[in-house]
PDB file of C-alpha atoms in Angstrom:
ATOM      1  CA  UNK A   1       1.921  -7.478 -18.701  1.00 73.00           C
ATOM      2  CA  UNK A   2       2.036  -4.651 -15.975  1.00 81.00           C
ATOM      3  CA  UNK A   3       0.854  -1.396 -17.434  1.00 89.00           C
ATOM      4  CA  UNK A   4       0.050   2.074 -15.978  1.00 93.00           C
ATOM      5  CA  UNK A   5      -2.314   4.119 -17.489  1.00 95.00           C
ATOM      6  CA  UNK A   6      -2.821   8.177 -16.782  1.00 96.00           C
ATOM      7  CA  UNK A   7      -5.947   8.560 -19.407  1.00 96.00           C
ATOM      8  CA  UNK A   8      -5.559  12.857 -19.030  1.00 95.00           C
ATOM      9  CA  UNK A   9      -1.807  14.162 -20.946  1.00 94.00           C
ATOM     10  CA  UNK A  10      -3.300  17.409 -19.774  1.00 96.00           C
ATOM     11  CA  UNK A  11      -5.216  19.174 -17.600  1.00 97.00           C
ATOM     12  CA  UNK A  12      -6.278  22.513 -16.816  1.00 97.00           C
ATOM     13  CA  UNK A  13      -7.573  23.771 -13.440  1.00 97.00           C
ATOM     14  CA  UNK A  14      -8.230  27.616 -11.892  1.00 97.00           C
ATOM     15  CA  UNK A  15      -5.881  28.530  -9.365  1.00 97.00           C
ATOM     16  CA  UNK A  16      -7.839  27.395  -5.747  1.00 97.00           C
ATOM     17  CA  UNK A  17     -10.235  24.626  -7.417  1.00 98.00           C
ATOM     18  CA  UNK A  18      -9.555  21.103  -6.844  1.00 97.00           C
ATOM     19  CA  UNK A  19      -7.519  18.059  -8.462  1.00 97.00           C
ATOM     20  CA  UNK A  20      -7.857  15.068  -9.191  1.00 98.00           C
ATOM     21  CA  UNK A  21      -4.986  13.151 -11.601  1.00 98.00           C
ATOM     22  CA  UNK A  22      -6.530   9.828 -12.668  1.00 98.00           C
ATOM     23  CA  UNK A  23      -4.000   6.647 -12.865  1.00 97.00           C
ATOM     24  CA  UNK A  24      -4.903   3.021 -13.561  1.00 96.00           C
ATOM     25  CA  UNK A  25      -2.989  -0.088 -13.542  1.00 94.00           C
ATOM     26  CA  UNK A  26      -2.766  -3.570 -14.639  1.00 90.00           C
ATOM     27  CA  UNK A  27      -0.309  -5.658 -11.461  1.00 81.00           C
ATOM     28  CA  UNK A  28      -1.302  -9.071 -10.795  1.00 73.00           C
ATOM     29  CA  UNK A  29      -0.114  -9.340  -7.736  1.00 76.00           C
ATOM     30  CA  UNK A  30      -0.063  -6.164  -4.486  1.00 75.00           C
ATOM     31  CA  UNK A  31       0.978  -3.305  -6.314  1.00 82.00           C
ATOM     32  CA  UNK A  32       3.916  -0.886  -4.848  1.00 87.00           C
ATOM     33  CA  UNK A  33       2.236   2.513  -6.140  1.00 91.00           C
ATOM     34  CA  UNK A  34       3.875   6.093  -6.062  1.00 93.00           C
ATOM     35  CA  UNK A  35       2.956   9.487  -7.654  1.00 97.00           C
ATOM     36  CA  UNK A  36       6.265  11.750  -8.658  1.00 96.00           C
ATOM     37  CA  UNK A  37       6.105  15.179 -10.136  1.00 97.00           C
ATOM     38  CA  UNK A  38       8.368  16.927 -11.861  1.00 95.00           C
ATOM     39  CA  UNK A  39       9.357  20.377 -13.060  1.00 91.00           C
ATOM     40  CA  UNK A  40      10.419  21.308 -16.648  1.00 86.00           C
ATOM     41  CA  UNK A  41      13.975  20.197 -16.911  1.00 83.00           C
ATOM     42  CA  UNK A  42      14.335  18.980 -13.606  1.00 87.00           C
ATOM     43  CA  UNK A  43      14.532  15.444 -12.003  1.00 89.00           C
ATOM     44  CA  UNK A  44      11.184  13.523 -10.340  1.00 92.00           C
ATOM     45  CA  UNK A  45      10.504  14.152  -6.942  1.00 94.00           C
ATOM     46  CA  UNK A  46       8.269  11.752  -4.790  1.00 93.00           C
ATOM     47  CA  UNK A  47       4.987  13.120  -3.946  1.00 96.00           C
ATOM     48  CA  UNK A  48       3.635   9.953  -2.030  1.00 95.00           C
ATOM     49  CA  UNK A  49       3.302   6.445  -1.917  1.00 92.00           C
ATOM     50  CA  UNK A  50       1.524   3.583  -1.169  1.00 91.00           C
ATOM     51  CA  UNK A  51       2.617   0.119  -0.027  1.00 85.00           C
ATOM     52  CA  UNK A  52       0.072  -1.297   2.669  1.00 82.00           C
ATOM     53  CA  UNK A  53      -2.041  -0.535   5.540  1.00 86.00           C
ATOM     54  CA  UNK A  54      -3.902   2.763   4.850  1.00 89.00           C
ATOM     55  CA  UNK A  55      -5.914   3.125   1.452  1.00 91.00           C
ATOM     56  CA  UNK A  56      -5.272   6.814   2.024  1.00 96.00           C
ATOM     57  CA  UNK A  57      -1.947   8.242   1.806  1.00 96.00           C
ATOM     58  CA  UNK A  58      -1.188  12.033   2.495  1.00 97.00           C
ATOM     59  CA  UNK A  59       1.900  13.357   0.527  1.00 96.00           C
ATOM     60  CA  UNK A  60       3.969  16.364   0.515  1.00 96.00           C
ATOM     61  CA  UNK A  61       2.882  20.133  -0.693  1.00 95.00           C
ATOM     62  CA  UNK A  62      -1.289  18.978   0.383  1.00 96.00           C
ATOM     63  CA  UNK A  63      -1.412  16.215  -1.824  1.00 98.00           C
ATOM     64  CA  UNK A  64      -3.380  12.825  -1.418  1.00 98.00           C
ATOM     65  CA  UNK A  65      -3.873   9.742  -2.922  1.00 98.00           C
ATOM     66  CA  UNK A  66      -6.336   6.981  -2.682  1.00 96.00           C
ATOM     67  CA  UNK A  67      -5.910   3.010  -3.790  1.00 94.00           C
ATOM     68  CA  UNK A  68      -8.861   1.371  -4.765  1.00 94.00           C
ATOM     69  CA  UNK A  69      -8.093  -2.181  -5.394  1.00 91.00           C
ATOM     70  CA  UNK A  70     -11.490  -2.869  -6.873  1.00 92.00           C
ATOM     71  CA  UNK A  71     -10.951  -0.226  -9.369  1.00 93.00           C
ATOM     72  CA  UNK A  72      -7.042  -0.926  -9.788  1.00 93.00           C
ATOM     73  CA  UNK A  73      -6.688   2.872  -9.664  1.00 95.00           C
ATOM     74  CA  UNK A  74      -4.108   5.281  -7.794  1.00 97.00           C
ATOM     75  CA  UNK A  75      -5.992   8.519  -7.682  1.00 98.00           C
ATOM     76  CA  UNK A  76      -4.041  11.902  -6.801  1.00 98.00           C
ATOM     77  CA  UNK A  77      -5.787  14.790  -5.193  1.00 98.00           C
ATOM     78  CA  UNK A  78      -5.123  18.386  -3.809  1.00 98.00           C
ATOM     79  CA  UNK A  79      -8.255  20.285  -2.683  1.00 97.00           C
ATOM     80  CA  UNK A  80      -6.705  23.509  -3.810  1.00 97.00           C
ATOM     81  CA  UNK A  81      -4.704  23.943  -6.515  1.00 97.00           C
ATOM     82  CA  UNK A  82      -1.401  26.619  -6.233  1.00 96.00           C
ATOM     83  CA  UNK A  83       0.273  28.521  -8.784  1.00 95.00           C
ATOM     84  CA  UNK A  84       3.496  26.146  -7.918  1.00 95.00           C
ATOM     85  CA  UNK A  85       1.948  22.879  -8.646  1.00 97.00           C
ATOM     86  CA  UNK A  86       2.247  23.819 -12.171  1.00 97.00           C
ATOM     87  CA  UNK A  87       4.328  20.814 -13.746  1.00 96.00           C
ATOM     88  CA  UNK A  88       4.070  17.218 -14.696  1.00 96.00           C
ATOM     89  CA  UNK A  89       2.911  14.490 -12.819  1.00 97.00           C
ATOM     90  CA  UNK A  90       3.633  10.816 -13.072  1.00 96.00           C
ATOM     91  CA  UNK A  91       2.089   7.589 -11.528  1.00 96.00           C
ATOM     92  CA  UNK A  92       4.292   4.520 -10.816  1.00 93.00           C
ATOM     93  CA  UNK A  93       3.878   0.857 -10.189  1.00 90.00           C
ATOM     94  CA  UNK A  94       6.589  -0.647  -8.134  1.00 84.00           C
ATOM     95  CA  UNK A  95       7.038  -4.722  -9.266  1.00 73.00           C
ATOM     96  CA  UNK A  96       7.708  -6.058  -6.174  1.00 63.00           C
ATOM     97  CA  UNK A  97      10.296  -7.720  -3.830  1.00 57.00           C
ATOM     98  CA  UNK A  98      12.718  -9.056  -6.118  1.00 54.00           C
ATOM     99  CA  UNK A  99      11.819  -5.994  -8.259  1.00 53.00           C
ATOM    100  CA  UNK A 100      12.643  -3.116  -6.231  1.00 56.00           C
ATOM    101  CA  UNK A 101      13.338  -0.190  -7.957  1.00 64.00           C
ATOM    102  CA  UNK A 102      11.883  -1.240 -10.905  1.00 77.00           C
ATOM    103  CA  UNK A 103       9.344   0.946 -11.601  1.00 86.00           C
ATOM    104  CA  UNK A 104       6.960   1.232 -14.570  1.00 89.00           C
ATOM    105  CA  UNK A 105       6.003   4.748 -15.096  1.00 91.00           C
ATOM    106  CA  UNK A 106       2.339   6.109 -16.609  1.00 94.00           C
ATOM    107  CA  UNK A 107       2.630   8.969 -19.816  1.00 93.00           C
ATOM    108  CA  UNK A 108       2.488  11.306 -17.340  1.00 95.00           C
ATOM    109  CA  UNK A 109      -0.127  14.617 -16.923  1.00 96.00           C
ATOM    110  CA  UNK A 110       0.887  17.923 -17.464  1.00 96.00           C
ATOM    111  CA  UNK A 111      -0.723  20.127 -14.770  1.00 97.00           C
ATOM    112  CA  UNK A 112      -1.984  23.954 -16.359  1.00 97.00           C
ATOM    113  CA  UNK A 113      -3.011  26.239 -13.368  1.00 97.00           C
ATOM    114  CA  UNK A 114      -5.218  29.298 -14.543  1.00 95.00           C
ATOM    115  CA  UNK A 115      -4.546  32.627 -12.347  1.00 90.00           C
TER     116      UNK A 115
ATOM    117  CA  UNK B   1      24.051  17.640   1.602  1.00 60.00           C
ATOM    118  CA  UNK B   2      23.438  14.217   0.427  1.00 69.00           C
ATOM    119  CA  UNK B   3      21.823  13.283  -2.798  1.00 93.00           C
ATOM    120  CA  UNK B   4      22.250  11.998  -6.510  1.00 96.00           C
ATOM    121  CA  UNK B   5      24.710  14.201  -9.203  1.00 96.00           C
ATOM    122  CA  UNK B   6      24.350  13.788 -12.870  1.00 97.00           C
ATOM    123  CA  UNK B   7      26.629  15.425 -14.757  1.00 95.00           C
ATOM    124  CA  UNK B   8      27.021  16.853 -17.592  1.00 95.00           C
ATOM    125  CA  UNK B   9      23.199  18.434 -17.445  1.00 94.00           C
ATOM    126  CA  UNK B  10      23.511  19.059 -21.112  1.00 94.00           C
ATOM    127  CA  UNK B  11      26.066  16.956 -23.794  1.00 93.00           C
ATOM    128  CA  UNK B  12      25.804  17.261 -27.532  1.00 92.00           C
ATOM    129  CA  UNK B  13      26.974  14.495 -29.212  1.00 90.00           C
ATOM    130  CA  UNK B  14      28.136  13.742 -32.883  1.00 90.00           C
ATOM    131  CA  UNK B  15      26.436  10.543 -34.545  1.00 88.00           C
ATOM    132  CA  UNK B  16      28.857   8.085 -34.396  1.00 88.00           C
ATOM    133  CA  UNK B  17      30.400   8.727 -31.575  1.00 91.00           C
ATOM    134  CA  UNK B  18      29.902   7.347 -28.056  1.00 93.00           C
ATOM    135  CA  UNK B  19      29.282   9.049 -24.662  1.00 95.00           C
ATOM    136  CA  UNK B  20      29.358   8.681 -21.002  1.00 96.00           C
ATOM    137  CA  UNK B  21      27.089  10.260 -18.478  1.00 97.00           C
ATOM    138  CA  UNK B  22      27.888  10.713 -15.213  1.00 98.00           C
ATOM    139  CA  UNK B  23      25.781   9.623 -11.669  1.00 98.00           C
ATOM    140  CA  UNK B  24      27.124   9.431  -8.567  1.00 97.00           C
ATOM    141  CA  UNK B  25      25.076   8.994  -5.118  1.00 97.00           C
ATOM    142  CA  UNK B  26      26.473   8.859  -1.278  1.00 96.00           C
ATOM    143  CA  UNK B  27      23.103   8.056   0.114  1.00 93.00           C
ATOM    144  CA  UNK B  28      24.540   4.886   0.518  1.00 93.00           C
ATOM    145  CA  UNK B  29      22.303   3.300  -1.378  1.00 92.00           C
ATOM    146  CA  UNK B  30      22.202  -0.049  -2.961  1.00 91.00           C
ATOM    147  CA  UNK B  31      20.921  -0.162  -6.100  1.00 91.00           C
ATOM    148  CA  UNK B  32      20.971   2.503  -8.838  1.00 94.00           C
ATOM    149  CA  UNK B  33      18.941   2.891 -12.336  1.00 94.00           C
ATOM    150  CA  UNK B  34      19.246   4.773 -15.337  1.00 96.00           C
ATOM    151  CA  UNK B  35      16.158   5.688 -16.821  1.00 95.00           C
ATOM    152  CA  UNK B  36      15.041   7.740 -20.006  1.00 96.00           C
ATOM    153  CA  UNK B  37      12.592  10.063 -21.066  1.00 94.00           C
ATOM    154  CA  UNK B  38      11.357  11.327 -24.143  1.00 91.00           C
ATOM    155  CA  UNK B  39       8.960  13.579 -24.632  1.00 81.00           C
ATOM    156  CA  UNK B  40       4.969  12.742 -23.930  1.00 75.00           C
ATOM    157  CA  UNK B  41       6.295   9.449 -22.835  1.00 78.00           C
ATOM    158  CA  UNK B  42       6.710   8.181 -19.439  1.00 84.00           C
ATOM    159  CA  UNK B  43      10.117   7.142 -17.909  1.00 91.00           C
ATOM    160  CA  UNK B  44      11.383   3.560 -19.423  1.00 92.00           C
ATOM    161  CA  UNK B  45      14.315   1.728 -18.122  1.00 92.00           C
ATOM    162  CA  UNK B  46      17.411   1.115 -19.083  1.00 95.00           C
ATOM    163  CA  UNK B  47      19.620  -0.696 -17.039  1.00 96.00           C
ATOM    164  CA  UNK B  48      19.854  -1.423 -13.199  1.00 93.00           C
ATOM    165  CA  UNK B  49      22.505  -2.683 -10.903  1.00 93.00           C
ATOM    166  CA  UNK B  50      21.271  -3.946  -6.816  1.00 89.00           C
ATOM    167  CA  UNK B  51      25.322  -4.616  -5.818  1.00 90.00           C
ATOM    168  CA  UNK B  52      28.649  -3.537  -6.735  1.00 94.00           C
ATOM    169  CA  UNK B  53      30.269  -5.321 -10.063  1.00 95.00           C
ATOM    170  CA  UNK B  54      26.862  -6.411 -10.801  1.00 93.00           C
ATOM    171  CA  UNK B  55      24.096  -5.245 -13.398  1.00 95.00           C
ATOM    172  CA  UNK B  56      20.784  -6.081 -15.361  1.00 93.00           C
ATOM    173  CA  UNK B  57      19.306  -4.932 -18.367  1.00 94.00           C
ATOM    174  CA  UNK B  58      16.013  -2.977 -18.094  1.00 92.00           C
ATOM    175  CA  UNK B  59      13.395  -2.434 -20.879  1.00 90.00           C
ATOM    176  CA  UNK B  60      15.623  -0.601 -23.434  1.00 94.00           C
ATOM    177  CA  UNK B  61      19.015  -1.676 -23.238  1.00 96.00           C
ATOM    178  CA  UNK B  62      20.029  -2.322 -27.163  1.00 95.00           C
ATOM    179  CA  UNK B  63      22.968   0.359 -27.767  1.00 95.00           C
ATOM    180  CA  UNK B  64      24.031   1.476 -24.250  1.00 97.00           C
ATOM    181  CA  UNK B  65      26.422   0.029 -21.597  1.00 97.00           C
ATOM    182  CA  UNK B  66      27.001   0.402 -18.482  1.00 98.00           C
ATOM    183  CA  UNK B  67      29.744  -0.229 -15.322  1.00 97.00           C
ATOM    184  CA  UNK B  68      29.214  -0.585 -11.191  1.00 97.00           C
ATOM    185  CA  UNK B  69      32.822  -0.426  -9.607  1.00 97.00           C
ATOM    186  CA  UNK B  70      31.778   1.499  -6.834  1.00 96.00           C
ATOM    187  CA  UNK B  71      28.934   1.334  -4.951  1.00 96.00           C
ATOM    188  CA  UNK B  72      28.537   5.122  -5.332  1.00 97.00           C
ATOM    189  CA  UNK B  73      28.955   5.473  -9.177  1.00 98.00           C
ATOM    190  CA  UNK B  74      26.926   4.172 -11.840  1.00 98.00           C
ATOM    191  CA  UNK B  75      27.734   5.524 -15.158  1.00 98.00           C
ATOM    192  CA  UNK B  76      26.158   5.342 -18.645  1.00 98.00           C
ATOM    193  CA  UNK B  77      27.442   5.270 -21.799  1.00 97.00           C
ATOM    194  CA  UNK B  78      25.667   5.412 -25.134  1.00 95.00           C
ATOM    195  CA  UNK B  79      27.102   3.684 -27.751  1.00 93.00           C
ATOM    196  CA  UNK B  80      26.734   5.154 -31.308  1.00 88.00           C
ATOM    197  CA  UNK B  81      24.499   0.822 -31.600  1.00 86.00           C
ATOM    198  CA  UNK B  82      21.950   3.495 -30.142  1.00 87.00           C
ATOM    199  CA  UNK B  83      19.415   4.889 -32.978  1.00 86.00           C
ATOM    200  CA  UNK B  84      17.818   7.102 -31.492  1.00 89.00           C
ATOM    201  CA  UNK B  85      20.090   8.574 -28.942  1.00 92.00           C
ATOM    202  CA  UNK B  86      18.274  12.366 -28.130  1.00 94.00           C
ATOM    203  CA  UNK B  87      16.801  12.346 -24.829  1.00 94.00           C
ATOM    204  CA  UNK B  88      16.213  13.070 -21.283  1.00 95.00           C
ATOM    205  CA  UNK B  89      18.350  10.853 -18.937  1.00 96.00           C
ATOM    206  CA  UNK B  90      17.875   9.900 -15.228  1.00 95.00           C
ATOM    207  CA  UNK B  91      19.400   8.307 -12.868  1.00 96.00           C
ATOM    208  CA  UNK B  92      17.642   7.136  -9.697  1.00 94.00           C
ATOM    209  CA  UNK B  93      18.863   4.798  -6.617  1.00 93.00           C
ATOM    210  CA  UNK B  94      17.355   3.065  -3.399  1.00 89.00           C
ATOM    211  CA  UNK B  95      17.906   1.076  -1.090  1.00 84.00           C
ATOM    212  CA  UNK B  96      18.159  -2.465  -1.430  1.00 71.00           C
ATOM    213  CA  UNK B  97      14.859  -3.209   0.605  1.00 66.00           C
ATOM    214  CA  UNK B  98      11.242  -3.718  -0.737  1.00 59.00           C
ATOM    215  CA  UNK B  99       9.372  -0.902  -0.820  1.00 62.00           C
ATOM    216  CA  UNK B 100      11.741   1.986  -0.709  1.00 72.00           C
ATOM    217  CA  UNK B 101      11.763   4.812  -1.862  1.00 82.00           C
ATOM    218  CA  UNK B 102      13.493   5.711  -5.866  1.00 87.00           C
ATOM    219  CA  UNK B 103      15.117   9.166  -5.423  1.00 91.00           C
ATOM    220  CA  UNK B 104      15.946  10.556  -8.952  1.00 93.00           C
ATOM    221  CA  UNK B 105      19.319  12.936  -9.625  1.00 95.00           C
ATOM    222  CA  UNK B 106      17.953  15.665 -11.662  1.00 94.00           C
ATOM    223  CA  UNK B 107      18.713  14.467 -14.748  1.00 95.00           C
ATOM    224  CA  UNK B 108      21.008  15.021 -18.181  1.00 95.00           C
ATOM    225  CA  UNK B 109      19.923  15.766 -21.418  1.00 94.00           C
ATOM    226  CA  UNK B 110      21.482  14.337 -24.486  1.00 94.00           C
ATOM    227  CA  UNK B 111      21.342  16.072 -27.917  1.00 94.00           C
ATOM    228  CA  UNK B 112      23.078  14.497 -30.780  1.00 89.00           C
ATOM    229  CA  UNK B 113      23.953  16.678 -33.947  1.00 85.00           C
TER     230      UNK B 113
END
């Protein structure tokens, strides 16, 4: 069965250090794979997302994200860390063609930034 | 400005009794989703619909309902079949096209007393 994994609920970094949000899945088959985030109380709002080409994929607000295929993981980075980024972040595998929209969602990790 | 309105953000229901929340999109999108959340949990599915008068049931459909009339409304109702009815609720819609993008409304929460 298609699972996504985000092994850290929470995580703590120092304002200006760097991230790095950890997400696994299990998708036989090319994986459609996005990272939301979302604010307390609010709605998810796409970060990035990969579907082909590129194993890198630059986001919005600095972030990045790499798939690694050999390690069926969806890594999200920032080099530096803001106040603002404060919030909850989720990984997503998209199921495909006749799927679209269908998304299976990870726990989610709760970003803590430290002034 | 164009986007996805859930409404009401916050409903408190009675047990027993059912209750419709609102989305509406004019993205012109094709297919819309109701998801929910509850807390430490990820999102889970609940029903979808790709066209107009027609739907599917997602992961967790047991005790709600829903209706696609229009191609810009997809509301959700939660019968009082549904045990466990306190949550977050979100509605999301795309286009009909592999590979696009979900945009999420910003969401309802439901609180019954």
């Amino acid at each position: 069965a298609q699972s996504v994994t985000q092994p850290d609920i929470h995580i703590t970094v120092s304002e200006g250090a760097s991230l790095e949000l950890r997400c696994n899945y299990s998708y036989g088959a090319t994986p459609y794979l996005f990272w939301y985030v979302q604010s307390p109380g609010q709605g998810l709002q796409l970060l990035l997302k990969y579907f082909s080409g590129d194993t890198l994929v630059q986001g919005i607000k600095g972030f990045e994200a790499e798939f690694k295929r050999s390690q069926s993981s969806f890594n999200l980075r920032k080099p530096s860390v803001h106040w603002s980024d404060a919030a909850e972040y989720f990984c997503a595998v998209g199921l495909g063609s006749s799927n679209t929209g269908k998304l299976i969602f990870g726990q989610g990790t709760t970003l803590q930034v430290k002034p | 400005d164009g986007g996805i309105t859930q409404s009401p953000k916050y409903l408190f229901r009675k047990e027993g009794q059912n209750v419709t929340l609102s989305c509406e999109q004019n993205l012109n999108h094709d297919a819309m989703y109701w998801y929910r959340q509850d807390p430490g949990q990820g999102l889970r599915l609940i029903y979808y619909s790709q066209i107009v008068n027609d739907f599917q049931k997602g992961d967790i459909a047991e005790g709600y309902s829903v209706s696609r009339e229009k191609k810009e409304s997809f509301p959700l109702t939660v019968t009082s079949a549904q045990k466990n009815p306190t949550a977050f609720y979100l509605c999301a819609s795309s286009k009909q096209k592999t590979g696009n993008t979900i945009y999420f409304g910003e969401g309802s929460w439901l609180t019954v007393v």
